mmCIF file of C-alpha atoms and ligand atoms in Angstrom:
data_model
loop_
_atom_site.group_PDB
_atom_site.id
_atom_site.type_symbol
_atom_site.label_atom_id
_atom_site.label_comp_id
_atom_site.label_asym_id
_atom_site.label_seq_id
_atom_site.Cartn_x
_atom_site.Cartn_y
_atom_site.Cartn_z
ATOM 1 C CA MET A 194 39.824 28.098 -61.060
ATOM 2 C CA LYS A 195 39.265 31.633 -59.918
ATOM 3 C CA GLU A 196 40.568 31.271 -56.367
ATOM 4 C CA LEU A 197 43.709 29.611 -55.042
ATOM 5 C CA ALA A 198 41.553 28.461 -52.117
ATOM 6 C CA LEU A 199 39.748 26.111 -54.527
ATOM 7 C CA ASN A 200 43.044 24.689 -55.793
ATOM 8 C CA ILE A 201 44.000 24.172 -52.152
ATOM 9 C CA LEU A 202 40.727 22.338 -51.489
ATOM 10 C CA ASP A 203 41.564 19.975 -54.334
ATOM 11 C CA LEU A 204 45.035 19.335 -52.910
ATOM 12 C CA LEU A 205 43.531 18.678 -49.462
ATOM 13 C CA GLU A 206 41.129 16.200 -51.075
ATOM 14 C CA ASN A 207 44.131 14.479 -52.686
ATOM 15 C CA SER A 208 45.673 14.037 -49.231
ATOM 16 C CA ALA A 209 42.393 12.648 -47.885
ATOM 17 C CA ALA A 210 42.195 10.235 -50.833
ATOM 18 C CA ALA A 211 45.761 9.160 -49.982
ATOM 19 C CA LYS A 212 44.402 8.217 -46.513
ATOM 20 C CA ALA A 213 46.275 10.918 -44.621
ATOM 21 C CA GLU A 214 45.556 11.103 -40.883
ATOM 22 C CA ASN A 215 47.405 14.386 -40.430
ATOM 23 C CA ILE A 216 47.548 17.280 -42.850
ATOM 24 C CA MET A 217 49.296 20.592 -42.488
ATOM 25 C CA LEU A 218 48.602 23.613 -44.654
ATOM 26 C CA ILE A 219 51.051 26.504 -44.523
ATOM 27 C CA ILE A 220 50.418 29.799 -46.282
ATOM 28 C CA TYR A 221 53.212 32.310 -46.141
ATOM 29 C CA GLU A 222 52.723 35.725 -47.705
ATOM 30 C CA ASN A 223 54.857 38.797 -47.970
ATOM 31 C CA THR A 224 54.600 41.796 -50.266
ATOM 32 C CA ASP A 225 56.386 39.945 -53.088
ATOM 33 C CA LYS A 226 55.134 36.388 -53.030
ATOM 34 C CA ILE A 227 52.740 33.793 -51.721
ATOM 35 C CA HIS A 228 54.088 30.414 -50.662
ATOM 36 C CA ILE A 229 51.666 27.518 -50.175
ATOM 37 C CA GLU A 230 52.687 24.195 -48.696
ATOM 38 C CA LEU A 231 50.759 21.017 -47.929
ATOM 39 C CA LYS A 232 52.233 18.177 -45.914
ATOM 40 C CA ASP A 233 50.452 14.912 -45.306
ATOM 41 C CA ASP A 234 51.172 11.484 -43.884
ATOM 42 C CA GLY A 235 49.184 9.625 -46.513
ATOM 43 C CA SER A 236 50.319 6.873 -48.874
ATOM 44 C CA GLY A 237 53.085 8.972 -50.427
ATOM 45 C CA ILE A 238 54.120 8.690 -54.058
ATOM 46 C CA ASP A 239 55.396 5.609 -55.823
ATOM 47 C CA GLY A 240 57.735 6.620 -58.646
ATOM 48 C CA ASN A 241 58.638 10.029 -60.034
ATOM 49 C CA PRO A 242 56.569 12.690 -58.205
ATOM 50 C CA ASN A 243 56.470 14.842 -61.337
ATOM 51 C CA ARG A 244 54.179 12.410 -63.114
ATOM 52 C CA LEU A 245 51.404 13.683 -60.851
ATOM 53 C CA LEU A 246 51.511 16.851 -62.944
ATOM 54 C CA ASP A 247 50.419 14.925 -66.041
ATOM 55 C CA PRO A 248 46.706 15.627 -66.666
ATOM 56 C CA PHE A 249 46.336 12.065 -67.932
ATOM 57 C CA TYR A 250 47.535 10.596 -64.669
ATOM 58 C CA SER A 251 45.094 9.798 -61.899
ATOM 59 C CA SER A 252 44.997 6.942 -59.425
ATOM 60 C CA LYS A 253 41.302 7.561 -58.988
ATOM 61 C CA ASN A 254 38.826 5.699 -61.136
ATOM 62 C CA LYS A 255 39.064 8.063 -64.077
ATOM 63 C CA LYS A 256 41.277 8.979 -66.968
ATOM 64 C CA ILE A 257 42.239 12.515 -66.069
ATOM 65 C CA GLY A 258 43.371 14.242 -62.890
ATOM 66 C CA LEU A 259 43.338 17.998 -63.059
ATOM 67 C CA GLY A 260 44.032 19.184 -59.520
ATOM 68 C CA LEU A 261 47.817 19.359 -59.773
ATOM 69 C CA PRO A 262 47.978 20.314 -63.487
ATOM 70 C CA PHE A 263 45.821 23.374 -62.658
ATOM 71 C CA VAL A 264 48.276 24.426 -59.962
ATOM 72 C CA LYS A 265 51.183 23.788 -62.352
ATOM 73 C CA GLU A 266 49.489 25.988 -64.961
ATOM 74 C CA ILE A 267 49.310 28.946 -62.560
ATOM 75 C CA VAL A 268 52.934 28.356 -61.525
ATOM 76 C CA THR A 269 54.017 28.352 -65.188
ATOM 77 C CA LEU A 270 51.948 31.419 -66.123
ATOM 78 C CA CYS A 271 53.376 33.359 -63.184
ATOM 79 C CA GLN A 272 56.917 31.990 -63.481
ATOM 80 C CA GLY A 273 56.749 30.698 -59.935
ATOM 81 C CA SER A 274 58.187 27.438 -58.654
ATOM 82 C CA MET A 275 56.725 24.158 -57.492
ATOM 83 C CA ASP A 276 58.044 21.140 -55.649
ATOM 84 C CA ILE A 277 56.517 17.719 -55.022
ATOM 85 C CA GLN A 278 58.180 15.315 -52.603
ATOM 86 C CA GLY A 279 56.898 11.960 -51.504
ATOM 87 C CA LYS A 280 57.842 8.343 -51.065
ATOM 88 C CA PRO A 281 55.649 5.352 -50.354
ATOM 89 C CA GLY A 282 55.023 5.246 -46.623
ATOM 90 C CA SER A 283 56.435 8.662 -45.821
ATOM 91 C CA GLY A 284 53.675 10.990 -46.923
ATOM 92 C CA THR A 285 53.653 13.779 -49.446
ATOM 93 C CA ASN A 286 54.813 17.373 -49.390
ATOM 94 C CA ILE A 287 53.629 19.742 -52.119
ATOM 95 C CA SER A 288 54.698 23.362 -52.191
ATOM 96 C CA PHE A 289 54.558 26.236 -54.606
ATOM 97 C CA ASN A 290 55.665 29.840 -54.740
ATOM 98 C CA LEU A 291 53.913 32.519 -56.727
ATOM 99 C CA PRO A 292 55.048 36.112 -57.277
ATOM 100 C CA LYS A 293 52.358 38.560 -56.206
ATOM 101 C CA GLY A 294 52.961 40.919 -59.117
ATOM 102 C CA CYS A 295 51.750 38.325 -61.636
ATOM 103 C CA ILE A 296 48.760 39.466 -63.656
ATOM 104 C CA ASP A 297 47.506 35.861 -63.968
ATOM 105 C CA LEU A 298 47.675 35.184 -60.236
ATOM 106 C CA PRO A 299 44.197 34.339 -58.914
ATOM 107 C CA PRO A 300 43.346 35.821 -55.515
ATOM 108 C CA LEU A 301 43.755 33.529 -52.515
ATOM 109 C CA GLY A 302 39.956 33.679 -52.170
ATOM 110 C CA ASN A 303 37.920 32.182 -49.389
ATOM 111 C CA ILE A 304 40.415 30.051 -47.496
ATOM 112 C CA VAL A 305 38.079 29.835 -44.479
ATOM 113 C CA SER A 306 35.414 28.249 -46.654
ATOM 114 C CA THR A 307 37.985 25.736 -47.971
ATOM 115 C CA ILE A 308 38.931 24.751 -44.419
ATOM 116 C CA ILE A 309 35.334 24.521 -43.193
ATOM 117 C CA THR A 310 34.346 22.434 -46.233
ATOM 118 C CA PHE A 311 37.285 20.113 -45.663
ATOM 119 C CA ILE A 312 36.564 19.653 -41.951
ATOM 120 C CA THR A 313 32.873 19.052 -42.706
ATOM 121 C CA LEU A 314 33.809 16.246 -45.089
ATOM 122 C CA HIS A 315 36.766 14.803 -43.151
ATOM 123 C CA PRO A 316 36.260 15.397 -39.416
ATOM 124 C CA GLU A 317 38.534 12.461 -38.546
ATOM 125 C CA ILE A 318 41.623 13.991 -40.170
ATOM 126 C CA ASN A 319 43.825 16.124 -37.918
ATOM 127 C CA PHE A 320 44.227 19.356 -39.730
ATOM 128 C CA LYS A 321 46.722 22.117 -39.003
ATOM 129 C CA TYR A 322 46.744 25.468 -40.707
ATOM 130 C CA GLU A 323 49.420 28.098 -40.334
ATOM 131 C CA HIS A 324 49.082 31.443 -42.071
ATOM 132 C CA VAL A 325 51.917 33.948 -41.955
ATOM 133 C CA ILE A 326 51.661 37.447 -43.357
ATOM 134 C CA GLY A 327 54.798 39.500 -42.884
ATOM 135 C CA GLU A 328 55.388 39.606 -39.136
ATOM 136 C CA LYS A 329 51.957 38.294 -38.156
ATOM 137 C CA PHE A 330 50.830 34.705 -37.990
ATOM 138 C CA SER A 331 47.862 32.585 -37.019
ATOM 139 C CA ILE A 332 47.765 28.885 -36.211
ATOM 140 C CA PHE A 333 44.815 26.525 -36.140
ATOM 141 C CA ASP A 334 44.957 22.926 -34.969
ATOM 142 C CA SER A 335 41.787 20.843 -35.293
ATOM 143 C CA GLN A 336 43.183 18.392 -32.723
ATOM 144 C CA GLU A 337 43.161 21.103 -30.053
ATOM 145 C CA PHE A 338 39.537 21.890 -30.862
ATOM 146 C CA LYS A 339 38.609 18.211 -30.688
ATOM 147 C CA THR A 340 40.124 17.947 -27.209
ATOM 148 C CA MET A 341 38.090 20.942 -26.031
ATOM 149 C CA LEU A 342 34.917 19.634 -27.661
ATOM 150 C CA GLU A 343 35.161 16.275 -25.877
ATOM 151 C CA ASP A 344 32.253 14.219 -27.304
ATOM 152 C CA VAL A 345 30.815 16.863 -29.630
ATOM 153 C CA PRO A 346 31.850 16.151 -33.227
ATOM 154 C CA ILE A 347 33.985 18.848 -34.855
ATOM 155 C CA ASN A 348 31.664 18.852 -37.871
ATOM 156 C CA HIS A 349 28.546 19.529 -35.820
ATOM 157 C CA PRO A 350 26.834 22.484 -37.586
ATOM 158 C CA LYS A 351 27.063 24.701 -34.490
ATOM 159 C CA VAL A 352 30.748 23.925 -34.027
ATOM 160 C CA LEU A 353 31.390 24.637 -37.703
ATOM 161 C CA LYS A 354 29.711 28.052 -37.361
ATOM 162 C CA LEU A 355 31.913 28.808 -34.382
ATOM 163 C CA LEU A 356 35.031 27.620 -36.179
ATOM 164 C CA GLU A 357 34.131 29.732 -39.168
ATOM 165 C CA SER A 358 33.914 32.944 -37.161
ATOM 166 C CA TYR A 359 37.064 32.009 -35.232
ATOM 167 C CA LEU A 360 39.035 31.550 -38.477
ATOM 168 C CA GLU A 361 37.532 34.675 -40.037
ATOM 169 C CA ASN A 362 38.533 36.727 -37.020
ATOM 170 C CA ASN A 363 42.058 35.346 -37.130
ATOM 171 C CA LEU A 364 42.297 36.304 -40.792
ATOM 172 C CA LYS A 365 40.932 39.782 -40.139
ATOM 173 C CA ASN A 366 43.640 40.296 -37.534
ATOM 174 C CA LEU A 367 46.247 38.997 -39.946
ATOM 175 C CA TYR A 368 45.246 41.275 -42.801
ATOM 176 C CA GLY A 369 44.165 44.258 -40.743
ATOM 177 C CA GLY A 370 46.614 47.025 -39.794
ATOM 178 C CA ASN A 371 50.342 46.628 -39.744
HETATM 179 N N1 LIG B 144 48.928 14.094 -51.393
HETATM 180 C C1 LIG B 144 49.003 13.059 -52.242
HETATM 181 N N2 LIG B 144 49.414 11.834 -51.800
HETATM 182 C C2 LIG B 144 49.504 10.773 -52.659
HETATM 183 N N3 LIG B 144 49.171 10.845 -53.973
HETATM 184 C C3 LIG B 144 48.759 12.019 -54.459
HETATM 185 C C4 LIG B 144 48.644 13.193 -53.632
HETATM 186 N N4 LIG B 144 48.218 14.221 -54.398
HETATM 187 C C5 LIG B 144 48.053 13.717 -55.641
HETATM 188 N N5 LIG B 144 48.365 12.392 -55.685
HETATM 189 C C6 LIG B 144 48.303 11.517 -56.868
HETATM 190 O O1 LIG B 144 48.330 12.334 -58.022
HETATM 191 C C7 LIG B 144 47.190 12.069 -58.834
HETATM 192 C C8 LIG B 144 46.818 13.335 -59.558
HETATM 193 O O2 LIG B 144 46.270 14.301 -58.662
HETATM 194 P P1 LIG B 144 45.332 15.421 -59.238
HETATM 195 O O3 LIG B 144 44.792 16.245 -58.128
HETATM 196 O O4 LIG B 144 46.069 16.130 -60.320
HETATM 197 O O5 LIG B 144 44.184 14.617 -59.946
HETATM 198 P P2 LIG B 144 43.060 13.688 -59.265
HETATM 199 O O6 LIG B 144 42.971 13.980 -57.788
HETATM 200 O O7 LIG B 144 43.353 12.273 -59.648
HETATM 201 O O8 LIG B 144 41.758 14.169 -59.995
HETATM 202 P P3 LIG B 144 40.981 15.579 -59.770
HETATM 203 O O9 LIG B 144 41.831 16.428 -58.889
HETATM 204 O O10 LIG B 144 40.824 16.142 -61.149
HETATM 205 O O11 LIG B 144 39.690 15.168 -59.123
HETATM 206 C C9 LIG B 144 46.138 11.512 -57.876
HETATM 207 O O12 LIG B 144 45.216 10.685 -58.564
HETATM 208 C C10 LIG B 144 47.015 10.716 -56.906
HETATM 209 O O13 LIG B 144 47.334 9.467 -57.447
HETATM 210 MG MG1 LIG B 145 42.887 16.017 -57.123
#
């Protein structure tokens, strides 16, 4: 995959498939590294969490599952680190750290598009996104938007457009200036 944002979309889809009602995505960047963390309250993991990294393991109706092995491959290539925690009934927490100097590190890519796609497909899931770059941070909570929207669905096309520019502006502020 050419963008980390696409790997993240796959991990978010894993949480949705695990019937999560709440998902939190944290992206922490500084000049040296990028740290990505996903927490969900889905079904959790029965058994050794590391078996999820096996490309021939999938609980979906197929023989291979490539979402996590792809992430693991980037982590290995870049000599980063990765951690998977989860127990049945207590959700799953997946995090990885990647050094920014790595030549094989894909760009973060279009994280706004990942979030908008995910909300379009899973409006019922409460989604939180925290992005920290150095001293600056931005926080998004879909639950807060839902409260403001009252009866209008969060995945209404007009709302999605609004959300998209809101998130893009937040990112611009995060990356712009010092
Ligand atoms: N957040 C999660 N909660 C519970 N189980 C998970 C979670 N993420 C992954 N898993 C388990 O790990 C398996 C492997 O995930 P992975 O993303 O590598 O492949 P996949 O989702 O099965 O297939 P693909 O991503 O290729 O469509 C999943 O089938 C699921 O059983
Ligand atoms: Mg997957």
